[in-house]
Amino acid sequence: MLEDWLRRLREASKTRAVLVEGKRDRQALLRYGIKNVFTLEGKRFADLPELLEGFSEVILLFDLDSHGERINSKVKALLSSQGYILIEDLREELRSLGIKFVEDIDGKGADAGFPFEL
């Protein structure tokens, strides 16, 4: 259920960075109280370690389309080589919820009877 997924992500984001593709993804997550959300938009992959300074764990939350899969693969290779602990299970759970694009959690959340306590 999306509500459970959002609660787990909200809790995990208190101490971990959440990395998404673009600003609409970030805005959707911020509306649900997700913390520490960073976007790739306008940044070079090589700049990610500087962007994520202060975090040792990163939640990868890229879209589940072919573009998102390519980005996930590249970012995963770069950050794992830099010693980051990468968390991908929340991304995979989106697939089972029928959500392909992170920004679409807004529509799914509204259908699920939100808002709920943050």
mmCIF file of N, CA and C in Angstrom:
data_model
loop_
_atom_site.group_PDB
_atom_site.id
_atom_site.type_symbol
_atom_site.label_atom_id
_atom_site.label_comp_id
_atom_site.label_asym_id
_atom_site.label_seq_id
_atom_site.Cartn_x
_atom_site.Cartn_y
_atom_site.Cartn_z
ATOM 1 N N MET A 1 0.839 -1.177 0.000
ATOM 2 C CA MET A 1 0.000 0.000 0.000
ATOM 3 C C MET A 1 0.893 1.253 0.000
ATOM 4 N N LEU A 2 0.484 2.236 -0.764
ATOM 5 C CA LEU A 2 1.288 3.453 -0.913
ATOM 6 C C LEU A 2 1.508 4.171 0.415
ATOM 7 N N GLU A 3 0.496 4.201 1.253
ATOM 8 C CA GLU A 3 0.636 4.894 2.535
ATOM 9 C C GLU A 3 1.771 4.279 3.362
ATOM 10 N N ASP A 4 1.861 2.964 3.392
ATOM 11 C CA ASP A 4 2.941 2.292 4.131
ATOM 12 C C ASP A 4 4.301 2.608 3.515
ATOM 13 N N TRP A 5 4.355 2.596 2.184
ATOM 14 C CA TRP A 5 5.600 2.907 1.483
ATOM 15 C C TRP A 5 6.067 4.324 1.828
ATOM 16 N N LEU A 6 5.147 5.273 1.813
ATOM 17 C CA LEU A 6 5.491 6.660 2.136
ATOM 18 C C LEU A 6 5.962 6.791 3.580
ATOM 19 N N ARG A 7 5.334 6.085 4.487
ATOM 20 C CA ARG A 7 5.767 6.136 5.892
ATOM 21 C C ARG A 7 7.191 5.604 6.042
ATOM 22 N N ARG A 8 7.489 4.486 5.384
ATOM 23 C CA ARG A 8 8.841 3.924 5.458
ATOM 24 C C ARG A 8 9.863 4.874 4.833
ATOM 25 N N LEU A 9 9.509 5.461 3.695
ATOM 26 C CA LEU A 9 10.418 6.407 3.042
ATOM 27 C C LEU A 9 10.616 7.644 3.906
ATOM 28 N N ARG A 10 9.541 8.135 4.497
ATOM 29 C CA ARG A 10 9.648 9.320 5.351
ATOM 30 C C ARG A 10 10.596 9.037 6.525
ATOM 31 N N GLU A 11 10.466 7.891 7.140
ATOM 32 C CA GLU A 11 11.333 7.523 8.262
ATOM 33 C C GLU A 11 12.785 7.368 7.800
ATOM 34 N N ALA A 12 12.985 6.669 6.697
ATOM 35 C CA ALA A 12 14.339 6.441 6.177
ATOM 36 C C ALA A 12 15.013 7.747 5.772
ATOM 37 N N SER A 13 14.230 8.703 5.285
ATOM 38 C CA SER A 13 14.803 9.960 4.783
ATOM 39 C C SER A 13 15.283 10.891 5.894
ATOM 40 N N LYS A 14 14.982 10.566 7.118
ATOM 41 C CA LYS A 14 15.443 11.404 8.230
ATOM 42 C C LYS A 14 16.965 11.362 8.370
ATOM 43 N N THR A 15 17.565 10.230 7.994
ATOM 44 C CA THR A 15 19.011 10.076 8.181
ATOM 45 C C THR A 15 19.750 9.713 6.894
ATOM 46 N N ARG A 16 19.025 9.656 5.784
ATOM 47 C CA ARG A 16 19.620 9.260 4.507
ATOM 48 C C ARG A 16 19.246 10.269 3.431
ATOM 49 N N ALA A 17 20.087 10.374 2.420
ATOM 50 C CA ALA A 17 19.757 11.202 1.257
ATOM 51 C C ALA A 17 18.821 10.409 0.352
ATOM 52 N N VAL A 18 17.919 11.113 -0.310
ATOM 53 C CA VAL A 18 17.021 10.514 -1.299
ATOM 54 C C VAL A 18 17.352 11.173 -2.629
ATOM 55 N N LEU A 19 17.746 10.385 -3.603
ATOM 56 C CA LEU A 19 18.177 10.917 -4.894
ATOM 57 C C LEU A 19 17.135 10.605 -5.959
ATOM 58 N N VAL A 20 16.626 11.669 -6.613
ATOM 59 C CA VAL A 20 15.609 11.538 -7.661
ATOM 60 C C VAL A 20 16.096 12.230 -8.928
ATOM 61 N N GLU A 21 15.344 12.032 -10.023
ATOM 62 C CA GLU A 21 15.750 12.606 -11.309
ATOM 63 C C GLU A 21 15.521 14.110 -11.391
ATOM 64 N N GLY A 22 14.310 14.566 -11.153
ATOM 65 C CA GLY A 22 14.003 15.964 -11.425
ATOM 66 C C GLY A 22 13.189 16.656 -10.353
ATOM 67 N N LYS A 23 12.899 17.932 -10.617
ATOM 68 C CA LYS A 23 12.238 18.762 -9.610
ATOM 69 C C LYS A 23 10.803 18.331 -9.327
ATOM 70 N N ARG A 24 10.092 17.796 -10.316
ATOM 71 C CA ARG A 24 8.719 17.332 -10.046
ATOM 72 C C ARG A 24 8.725 16.123 -9.120
ATOM 73 N N ASP A 25 9.721 15.258 -9.280
ATOM 74 C CA ASP A 25 9.868 14.124 -8.362
ATOM 75 C C ASP A 25 10.114 14.649 -6.948
ATOM 76 N N ARG A 26 11.024 15.593 -6.838
ATOM 77 C CA ARG A 26 11.367 16.177 -5.536
ATOM 78 C C ARG A 26 10.151 16.835 -4.897
ATOM 79 N N GLN A 27 9.416 17.624 -5.677
ATOM 80 C CA GLN A 27 8.240 18.315 -5.148
ATOM 81 C C GLN A 27 7.187 17.330 -4.650
ATOM 82 N N ALA A 28 6.974 16.256 -5.405
ATOM 83 C CA ALA A 28 5.991 15.246 -4.995
ATOM 84 C C ALA A 28 6.382 14.632 -3.650
ATOM 85 N N LEU A 29 7.655 14.319 -3.480
ATOM 86 C CA LEU A 29 8.110 13.718 -2.229
ATOM 87 C C LEU A 29 8.043 14.706 -1.068
ATOM 88 N N LEU A 30 8.426 15.945 -1.314
ATOM 89 C CA LEU A 30 8.386 16.953 -0.253
ATOM 90 C C LEU A 30 6.968 17.166 0.264
ATOM 91 N N ARG A 31 5.976 17.059 -0.625
ATOM 92 C CA ARG A 31 4.574 17.224 -0.204
ATOM 93 C C ARG A 31 4.153 16.162 0.811
ATOM 94 N N TYR A 32 4.828 15.029 0.800
ATOM 95 C CA TYR A 32 4.509 13.951 1.737
ATOM 96 C C TYR A 32 5.478 13.895 2.914
ATOM 97 N N GLY A 33 6.241 14.953 3.107
ATOM 98 C CA GLY A 33 7.111 15.038 4.276
ATOM 99 C C GLY A 33 8.422 14.285 4.173
ATOM 100 N N ILE A 34 8.820 13.929 2.950
ATOM 101 C CA ILE A 34 10.092 13.241 2.760
ATOM 102 C C ILE A 34 11.215 14.274 2.889
ATOM 103 N N LYS A 35 12.243 13.938 3.629
ATOM 104 C CA LYS A 35 13.365 14.851 3.891
ATOM 105 C C LYS A 35 14.555 14.528 2.988
ATOM 106 N N ASN A 36 15.502 15.451 2.944
ATOM 107 C CA ASN A 36 16.810 15.237 2.297
ATOM 108 C C ASN A 36 16.704 14.738 0.859
ATOM 109 N N VAL A 37 15.818 15.362 0.073
ATOM 110 C CA VAL A 37 15.609 14.958 -1.319
ATOM 111 C C VAL A 37 16.492 15.815 -2.227
ATOM 112 N N PHE A 38 17.325 15.152 -3.023
ATOM 113 C CA PHE A 38 18.237 15.811 -3.949
ATOM 114 C C PHE A 38 17.913 15.368 -5.372
ATOM 115 N N THR A 39 18.066 16.298 -6.326
ATOM 116 C CA THR A 39 17.798 15.965 -7.729
ATOM 117 C C THR A 39 19.089 15.928 -8.539
ATOM 118 N N LEU A 40 19.038 15.141 -9.601
ATOM 119 C CA LEU A 40 20.153 15.095 -10.550
ATOM 120 C C LEU A 40 20.067 16.228 -11.557
ATOM 121 N N GLU A 41 18.899 16.797 -11.698
ATOM 122 C CA GLU A 41 18.640 17.793 -12.734
ATOM 123 C C GLU A 41 19.698 18.898 -12.729
ATOM 124 N N GLY A 42 20.356 19.063 -13.874
ATOM 125 C CA GLY A 42 21.351 20.114 -14.041
ATOM 126 C C GLY A 42 22.701 19.821 -13.403
ATOM 127 N N LYS A 43 22.886 18.604 -12.946
ATOM 128 C CA LYS A 43 24.147 18.260 -12.292
ATOM 129 C C LYS A 43 24.882 17.179 -13.075
ATOM 130 N N ARG A 44 26.187 17.174 -12.925
ATOM 131 C CA ARG A 44 26.999 16.115 -13.531
ATOM 132 C C ARG A 44 27.104 14.965 -12.530
ATOM 133 N N PHE A 45 27.179 13.748 -13.054
ATOM 134 C CA PHE A 45 27.329 12.590 -12.167
ATOM 135 C C PHE A 45 28.549 12.750 -11.268
ATOM 136 N N ALA A 46 29.616 13.305 -11.810
ATOM 137 C CA ALA A 46 30.854 13.469 -11.047
ATOM 138 C C ALA A 46 30.678 14.390 -9.841
ATOM 139 N N ASP A 47 29.641 15.236 -9.851
ATOM 140 C CA ASP A 47 29.399 16.163 -8.743
ATOM 141 C C ASP A 47 28.576 15.554 -7.613
ATOM 142 N N LEU A 48 28.092 14.332 -7.795
ATOM 143 C CA LEU A 48 27.219 13.724 -6.790
ATOM 144 C C LEU A 48 27.857 13.591 -5.408
ATOM 145 N N PRO A 49 29.104 13.149 -5.293
ATOM 146 C CA PRO A 49 29.686 13.051 -3.946
ATOM 147 C C PRO A 49 29.666 14.385 -3.190
ATOM 148 N N GLU A 50 29.898 15.466 -3.883
ATOM 149 C CA GLU A 50 29.845 16.785 -3.237
ATOM 150 C C GLU A 50 28.411 17.120 -2.827
ATOM 151 N N LEU A 51 27.457 16.822 -3.699
ATOM 152 C CA LEU A 51 26.042 17.080 -3.417
ATOM 153 C C LEU A 51 25.578 16.297 -2.191
ATOM 154 N N LEU A 52 26.070 15.079 -2.054
ATOM 155 C CA LEU A 52 25.618 14.175 -0.993
ATOM 156 C C LEU A 52 26.515 14.210 0.240
ATOM 157 N N GLU A 53 27.356 15.225 0.320
ATOM 158 C CA GLU A 53 28.282 15.349 1.442
ATOM 159 C C GLU A 53 27.518 15.284 2.769
ATOM 160 N N GLY A 54 28.047 14.512 3.692
ATOM 161 C CA GLY A 54 27.413 14.366 4.998
ATOM 162 C C GLY A 54 26.522 13.139 5.116
ATOM 163 N N PHE A 55 26.278 12.468 4.012
ATOM 164 C CA PHE A 55 25.456 11.254 4.019
ATOM 165 C C PHE A 55 26.322 10.058 3.641
ATOM 166 N N SER A 56 26.113 8.955 4.323
ATOM 167 C CA SER A 56 26.808 7.717 3.952
ATOM 168 C C SER A 56 25.854 6.742 3.269
ATOM 169 N N GLU A 57 24.549 6.970 3.446
ATOM 170 C CA GLU A 57 23.537 6.106 2.843
ATOM 171 C C GLU A 57 22.655 6.932 1.911
ATOM 172 N N VAL A 58 22.361 6.360 0.748
ATOM 173 C CA VAL A 58 21.578 7.074 -0.266
ATOM 174 C C VAL A 58 20.468 6.162 -0.775
ATOM 175 N N ILE A 59 19.253 6.680 -0.755
ATOM 176 C CA ILE A 59 18.106 5.978 -1.319
ATOM 177 C C ILE A 59 18.006 6.387 -2.779
ATOM 178 N N LEU A 60 18.156 5.419 -3.683
ATOM 179 C CA LEU A 60 18.033 5.692 -5.116
ATOM 180 C C LEU A 60 16.570 5.542 -5.495
ATOM 181 N N LEU A 61 15.982 6.614 -6.001
ATOM 182 C CA LEU A 61 14.551 6.606 -6.296
ATOM 183 C C LEU A 61 14.304 7.206 -7.680
ATOM 184 N N PHE A 62 14.856 6.538 -8.679
ATOM 185 C CA PHE A 62 14.694 6.988 -10.061
ATOM 186 C C PHE A 62 13.489 6.302 -10.688
ATOM 187 N N ASP A 63 12.946 6.942 -11.718
ATOM 188 C CA ASP A 63 11.781 6.392 -12.409
ATOM 189 C C ASP A 63 12.059 4.980 -12.908
ATOM 190 N N LEU A 64 10.986 4.241 -13.136
ATOM 191 C CA LEU A 64 11.089 2.844 -13.553
ATOM 192 C C LEU A 64 10.899 2.671 -15.050
ATOM 193 N N ASP A 65 11.261 3.695 -15.819
ATOM 194 C CA ASP A 65 11.267 3.590 -17.280
ATOM 195 C C ASP A 65 12.703 3.310 -17.733
ATOM 196 N N SER A 66 12.924 3.191 -19.038
ATOM 197 C CA SER A 66 14.267 2.852 -19.526
ATOM 198 C C SER A 66 15.282 3.949 -19.190
ATOM 199 N N HIS A 67 14.870 5.199 -19.250
ATOM 200 C CA HIS A 67 15.760 6.312 -18.902
ATOM 201 C C HIS A 67 16.164 6.228 -17.423
ATOM 202 N N GLY A 68 15.192 6.000 -16.562
ATOM 203 C CA GLY A 68 15.469 5.871 -15.134
ATOM 204 C C GLY A 68 16.364 4.685 -14.817
ATOM 205 N N GLU A 69 16.182 3.595 -15.565
ATOM 206 C CA GLU A 69 17.025 2.408 -15.363
ATOM 207 C C GLU A 69 18.479 2.709 -15.721
ATOM 208 N N ARG A 70 18.692 3.450 -16.816
ATOM 209 C CA ARG A 70 20.061 3.820 -17.211
ATOM 210 C C ARG A 70 20.700 4.718 -16.156
ATOM 211 N N ILE A 71 19.942 5.698 -15.694
ATOM 212 C CA ILE A 71 20.459 6.603 -14.663
ATOM 213 C C ILE A 71 20.788 5.818 -13.398
ATOM 214 N N ASN A 72 19.881 4.953 -12.992
ATOM 215 C CA ASN A 72 20.095 4.155 -11.785
ATOM 216 C C ASN A 72 21.397 3.359 -11.883
ATOM 217 N N SER A 73 21.616 2.755 -13.029
ATOM 218 C CA SER A 73 22.817 1.946 -13.235
ATOM 219 C C SER A 73 24.088 2.788 -13.124
ATOM 220 N N LYS A 74 24.096 3.952 -13.763
ATOM 221 C CA LYS A 74 25.278 4.827 -13.732
ATOM 222 C C LYS A 74 25.541 5.375 -12.332
ATOM 223 N N VAL A 75 24.482 5.852 -11.684
ATOM 224 C CA VAL A 75 24.634 6.427 -10.346
ATOM 225 C C VAL A 75 25.061 5.349 -9.351
ATOM 226 N N LYS A 76 24.478 4.178 -9.482
ATOM 227 C CA LYS A 76 24.824 3.057 -8.606
ATOM 228 C C LYS A 76 26.313 2.720 -8.721
ATOM 229 N N ALA A 77 26.823 2.648 -9.935
ATOM 230 C CA ALA A 77 28.242 2.344 -10.145
ATOM 231 C C ALA A 77 29.131 3.424 -9.529
ATOM 232 N N LEU A 78 28.788 4.685 -9.768
ATOM 233 C CA LEU A 78 29.597 5.787 -9.248
ATOM 234 C C LEU A 78 29.590 5.829 -7.723
ATOM 235 N N LEU A 79 28.409 5.822 -7.135
ATOM 236 C CA LEU A 79 28.321 5.985 -5.684
ATOM 237 C C LEU A 79 28.849 4.772 -4.924
ATOM 238 N N SER A 80 28.624 3.582 -5.445
ATOM 239 C CA SER A 80 29.160 2.404 -4.752
ATOM 240 C C SER A 80 30.688 2.410 -4.792
ATOM 241 N N SER A 81 31.267 2.921 -5.875
ATOM 242 C CA SER A 81 32.732 3.009 -5.950
ATOM 243 C C SER A 81 33.282 4.058 -4.985
ATOM 244 N N GLN A 82 32.426 4.974 -4.544
ATOM 245 C CA GLN A 82 32.819 6.014 -3.590
ATOM 246 C C GLN A 82 32.540 5.590 -2.143
ATOM 247 N N GLY A 83 32.007 4.377 -1.959
ATOM 248 C CA GLY A 83 31.780 3.861 -0.613
ATOM 249 C C GLY A 83 30.412 4.133 -0.017
ATOM 250 N N TYR A 84 29.498 4.673 -0.785
ATOM 251 C CA TYR A 84 28.146 4.921 -0.280
ATOM 252 C C TYR A 84 27.384 3.610 -0.127
ATOM 253 N N ILE A 85 26.524 3.553 0.867
ATOM 254 C CA ILE A 85 25.590 2.441 1.027
ATOM 255 C C ILE A 85 24.336 2.828 0.257
ATOM 256 N N LEU A 86 23.968 2.019 -0.716
ATOM 257 C CA LEU A 86 22.845 2.349 -1.593
ATOM 258 C C LEU A 86 21.621 1.523 -1.224
ATOM 259 N N ILE A 87 20.492 2.191 -1.161
ATOM 260 C CA ILE A 87 19.230 1.548 -0.803
ATOM 261 C C ILE A 87 18.314 1.624 -2.014
ATOM 262 N N GLU A 88 17.945 0.465 -2.544
ATOM 263 C CA GLU A 88 17.133 0.415 -3.760
ATOM 264 C C GLU A 88 15.789 -0.283 -3.569
ATOM 265 N N ASP A 89 15.559 -0.868 -2.398
ATOM 266 C CA ASP A 89 14.333 -1.636 -2.222
ATOM 267 C C ASP A 89 13.075 -0.774 -2.317
ATOM 268 N N LEU A 90 13.148 0.468 -1.870
ATOM 269 C CA LEU A 90 11.975 1.345 -1.964
ATOM 270 C C LEU A 90 11.632 1.648 -3.419
ATOM 271 N N ARG A 91 12.639 1.750 -4.251
ATOM 272 C CA ARG A 91 12.415 1.967 -5.689
ATOM 273 C C ARG A 91 11.719 0.761 -6.306
ATOM 274 N N GLU A 92 12.180 -0.422 -5.947
ATOM 275 C CA GLU A 92 11.583 -1.642 -6.500
ATOM 276 C C GLU A 92 10.139 -1.819 -6.038
ATOM 277 N N GLU A 93 9.841 -1.366 -4.830
ATOM 278 C CA GLU A 93 8.469 -1.465 -4.328
ATOM 279 C C GLU A 93 7.504 -0.601 -5.135
ATOM 280 N N LEU A 94 7.999 0.489 -5.717
ATOM 281 C CA LEU A 94 7.129 1.318 -6.565
ATOM 282 C C LEU A 94 6.558 0.500 -7.715
ATOM 283 N N ARG A 95 7.370 -0.376 -8.253
ATOM 284 C CA ARG A 95 6.934 -1.223 -9.372
ATOM 285 C C ARG A 95 5.718 -2.057 -8.963
ATOM 286 N N SER A 96 5.791 -2.661 -7.781
ATOM 287 C CA SER A 96 4.681 -3.503 -7.321
ATOM 288 C C SER A 96 3.442 -2.676 -6.989
ATOM 289 N N LEU A 97 3.636 -1.383 -6.734
ATOM 290 C CA LEU A 97 2.500 -0.489 -6.483
ATOM 291 C C LEU A 97 1.911 0.062 -7.781
ATOM 292 N N GLY A 98 2.530 -0.277 -8.908
ATOM 293 C CA GLY A 98 2.036 0.192 -10.202
ATOM 294 C C GLY A 98 2.413 1.631 -10.513
ATOM 295 N N ILE A 99 3.453 2.126 -9.864
ATOM 296 C CA ILE A 99 3.905 3.502 -10.087
ATOM 297 C C ILE A 99 5.218 3.453 -10.855
ATOM 298 N N LYS A 100 5.213 4.021 -12.050
ATOM 299 C CA LYS A 100 6.396 4.006 -12.909
ATOM 300 C C LYS A 100 7.235 5.272 -12.747
ATOM 301 N N PHE A 101 6.571 6.386 -12.448
ATOM 302 C CA PHE A 101 7.247 7.674 -12.322
ATOM 303 C C PHE A 101 7.038 8.212 -10.909
ATOM 304 N N VAL A 102 8.124 8.606 -10.258
ATOM 305 C CA VAL A 102 8.071 9.073 -8.874
ATOM 306 C C VAL A 102 7.067 10.210 -8.713
ATOM 307 N N GLU A 103 7.027 11.120 -9.659
ATOM 308 C CA GLU A 103 6.112 12.263 -9.546
ATOM 309 C C GLU A 103 4.646 11.833 -9.510
ATOM 310 N N ASP A 104 4.351 10.606 -9.958
ATOM 311 C CA ASP A 104 2.973 10.119 -9.984
ATOM 312 C C ASP A 104 2.453 9.676 -8.624
ATOM 313 N N ILE A 105 3.285 9.691 -7.587
ATOM 314 C CA ILE A 105 2.765 9.307 -6.272
ATOM 315 C C ILE A 105 1.683 10.271 -5.819
ATOM 316 N N ASP A 106 1.706 11.492 -6.307
ATOM 317 C CA ASP A 106 0.661 12.456 -5.952
ATOM 318 C C ASP A 106 -0.717 11.945 -6.340
ATOM 319 N N GLY A 107 -0.871 11.546 -7.578
ATOM 320 C CA GLY A 107 -2.161 11.052 -8.041
ATOM 321 C C GLY A 107 -2.578 9.783 -7.335
ATOM 322 N N LYS A 108 -1.632 8.871 -7.133
ATOM 323 C CA LYS A 108 -1.931 7.610 -6.457
ATOM 324 C C LYS A 108 -2.275 7.867 -4.997
ATOM 325 N N GLY A 109 -1.575 8.812 -4.388
ATOM 326 C CA GLY A 109 -1.839 9.119 -2.985
ATOM 327 C C GLY A 109 -3.228 9.684 -2.782
ATOM 328 N N ALA A 110 -3.649 10.563 -3.674
ATOM 329 C CA ALA A 110 -4.977 11.156 -3.566
ATOM 330 C C ALA A 110 -6.046 10.082 -3.693
ATOM 331 N N ASP A 111 -5.828 9.109 -4.579
ATOM 332 C CA ASP A 111 -6.790 8.029 -4.772
ATOM 333 C C ASP A 111 -6.850 7.104 -3.564
ATOM 334 N N ALA A 112 -5.783 7.062 -2.806
ATOM 335 C CA ALA A 112 -5.707 6.129 -1.684
ATOM 336 C C ALA A 112 -6.300 6.702 -0.401
ATOM 337 N N GLY A 113 -6.912 7.865 -0.477
ATOM 338 C CA GLY A 113 -7.563 8.425 0.691
ATOM 339 C C GLY A 113 -6.684 9.314 1.544
ATOM 340 N N PHE A 114 -5.681 9.915 0.990
ATOM 341 C CA PHE A 114 -4.821 10.844 1.709
ATOM 342 C C PHE A 114 -5.588 12.148 1.884
ATOM 343 N N PRO A 115 -5.200 13.089 2.670
ATOM 344 C CA PRO A 115 -3.938 13.139 3.391
ATOM 345 C C PRO A 115 -3.968 12.298 4.668
ATOM 346 N N PHE A 116 -2.795 12.042 5.193
ATOM 347 C CA PHE A 116 -2.656 11.347 6.465
ATOM 348 C C PHE A 116 -1.651 12.117 7.291
ATOM 349 N N GLU A 117 -1.560 11.772 8.565
ATOM 350 C CA GLU A 117 -0.654 12.485 9.478
ATOM 351 C C GLU A 117 0.797 12.343 9.053
ATOM 352 N N LEU A 118 1.509 13.454 9.037
ATOM 353 C CA LEU A 118 2.943 13.420 8.718
ATOM 354 C C LEU A 118 3.755 13.260 9.978
#
